[in-house]
Amino acid sequence: MRVSLLRAVTKSIYTSTLLWVFVLLFATASVGQESSPANLSNSATVNQRVEELLKKMTLEEKIGQLNQVSAANFLNPPNREELIEKGQIGSFLWSVDPVQLDKYQHLAVEKSRLHIPLLFGYDVIHGFRTVFPVPIAMAASWDPQVLEKAQSFAAREARASGINWTFGPMVDIARDARWGRIVEGAGEDPYLGSAMARAQVRGFQGPQLGTPDHVLATVKHFAGYGAAEGGRDYDSVYLPETSLRNVYLQPFRAAVDAGVGSLMSAYMDLNDVPAGGNHWLLHDVLRTEWGFQGFVVTDALTTNDLIIHGFAKDETDAAYRAVSAGVNVDMASRILAGQLAGLVKNGKITVAQIDDAVRPVLAVKIRMGLFEHPYTDLSKIGSVLSDPAAREHSRIAAQRSMVLLRNENHTLPLSKKVSSIALIGPLANDGIDLDGGWGVDGETPAVTVEAGLRNKLPGVTITSARGGEIRRTIPSRFDDFLPGGKKTPPQTAEEISKEIEEAVSLAKKSEVSVLVLGETANMSGEYASRSTLELPGRQQELLEKIAAVGKPVALVIVSGRPLNISWASAHIPAIVMAWQPGSEAGNAIADILFGDANPGGKLPVSWPRSAGQEPLYYSHNVTQYPESDPTYRSRYWEGPSTPLYPFGFGLSYTTFSISDLRLSKTELKAGDSLEATATVTNTGGIAGDEVVQLYIHQRAGSTSRPIRELKGFERVSLQLGETKTVHFTLGKKELTYWSEARKSWVEEPEEFDVWIGNCSTAALHAAFRVLE
Ligand code: BGC
């Protein structure tokens, strides 16, 4: 699966003589419950070309367009090239070898009867050669523009290498940090998640499908995957329609409205119907209600999973159910390729149904300009992949993603005049773990924290000590081809103790200790769920022993999920959540630690005290004996049920005041809107960023409504003493929700609370009423 790009670059230079043809027909639609996706609507020209092609295609060629095949050395048919020439493969996945992809494209375009180009898909999730912070980190920036730009760099690098389709953005709402794939999404909130979804679609695809140097995006995994029971990856999901529509489906709708060209169905059962065979999801909601014009691809082998789930009885039944539900492209299982002709022959599926399945696949290929410009100019790979602008952006993105969780007595930023630093922890010197998961062969291993500190402080004595290794107890099935898997035998308890003692003696000799603790790359992501959120291995012991030395300590957490840092939050004066920051990790961490960048990130998830609190999210309903009532402070008798750090929380090296909340009116008619404003002032010592957040609460209605819901945010940069006014609109889009009681979208004539502040606990309050 993982073939070095560099090896391949020098060969096979091909320059297409044809020009790109761009049909700029589609304006970006606004996002709202009742808007319709305008930018993927089939234009007459595209439709006509699709119909002309369909008329010429044999049944086998049509089925070929629905067949996505592995280009790696597993799950691959031996006769791939022959199948391409026969038009029986529509797309490939799992190869980043530009020469192989180029060869396949030439076969498809020059040797197949109808010259239909191939799509080449790959998981370009947070970078390609240049690695950007993992998606949850990018969400912590609360800065959609920075994420859009990162994904457009990723698209450019991938496209230059022959990949024209990415399996991102992943927009699954995750409210349970035990679930390993929390790292791949934007966290717990549908509003923030929708903003990040739109940004990524724009970043990957550009203003419209077919923009040069961009790729086809895939919004995934439709839908509800993040609510796997117990946070166990792949497990069943039970979500009522109210949670689906008001929360889990929201970012998908945002991506569809932003013009995403493809959508991936999820692995798991949703309310006992596998998502990959779920007609309600893939047809009723996606096509009928939302008007999605792109194509649906299954997750890998999901058609076969329909059998594993005990839903379909065999491959024939699985193919029948997948296509009947609304699947277009079958990823890697080849079941549609094997079964559909027979189903047509015996009349269970009609040719018209096959045509319906094929149409959006052809339409996307046409819109992407692939018929006119199928090839990649391989001579450009080197310059695109070494463009320093991508690295610069990665560093900025990493700085903007980091969240300062604690900073007692201004421990941070550290002084550059420090004489010696003890750099301690298993993640301080591992570039691959600092990159995070979904690595691509050929990606740049991250600048380590040690290298970053040395770059910043060339004259300072920096000594590092690992303090014992960390590794998964049960290895990942991806360890062979994803970063983070350890091939060496595990350290013994004695070896770890020795390394901890070495770290302690180093801390004693140094002026300051910087601890870099957390999780390796393969401890989050797919197949990486946990039953606890404790620091893996003996990192807690290491942390406590270093703290006991009594010298200043800063803790940097590197991981794809929040971890149990309850002890640290009371005993370690400075804590930075760095996530997995990507290629420029060490430099960006040094920038934050030494004050060359001022942290402004905010948590996109409620940070739990322990795994026992999960699932945990701020936007819950108020129920009997609210926790805000001093008599009933907690849902648990042994500790608080509130998060350790709330959603939206993050500190800065400066301070801000947010005041003067004003509403343009306090009564409005349904359908009208009002403006909410507040002023934000930098009241501290240096320039910095504040994320101003607006939350609402509907006081009564046809159903109970959450205690708070995010409905606006803006990251604002302010010089010392500077004041800005932030404007938010509250109207039909923000006030409408799906009522379980009324089984419809409603905007109800009720009273609403509004809060504006810098966290989900914002206190600045106003109220308004929607009139009958
Ligand atoms: C994952 C998807 C991914 C696909 C292709 C699956 O295992 O769930 O997110 O896009 O593999 O690599």
mmCIF file of C-alpha atoms in Angstrom, residues 82 126 139 226 250 392 613 658:
data_model
loop_
_atom_site.group_PDB
_atom_site.id
_atom_site.type_symbol
_atom_site.label_atom_id
_atom_site.label_comp_id
_atom_site.label_asym_id
_atom_site.label_seq_id
_atom_site.Cartn_x
_atom_site.Cartn_y
_atom_site.Cartn_z
ATOM 1 C CA GLU A 82 -7.140 -6.250 -17.966
ATOM 2 C CA HIS A 126 -4.462 16.070 7.500
ATOM 3 C CA ALA A 139 -11.053 22.319 15.179
ATOM 4 C CA GLY A 226 -19.143 8.628 16.639
ATOM 5 C CA GLN A 250 -25.692 18.618 10.804
ATOM 6 C CA GLU A 392 5.025 27.549 7.049
ATOM 7 C CA GLN A 613 -17.936 10.429 32.711
ATOM 8 C CA ILE A 658 -15.987 40.675 26.904
#
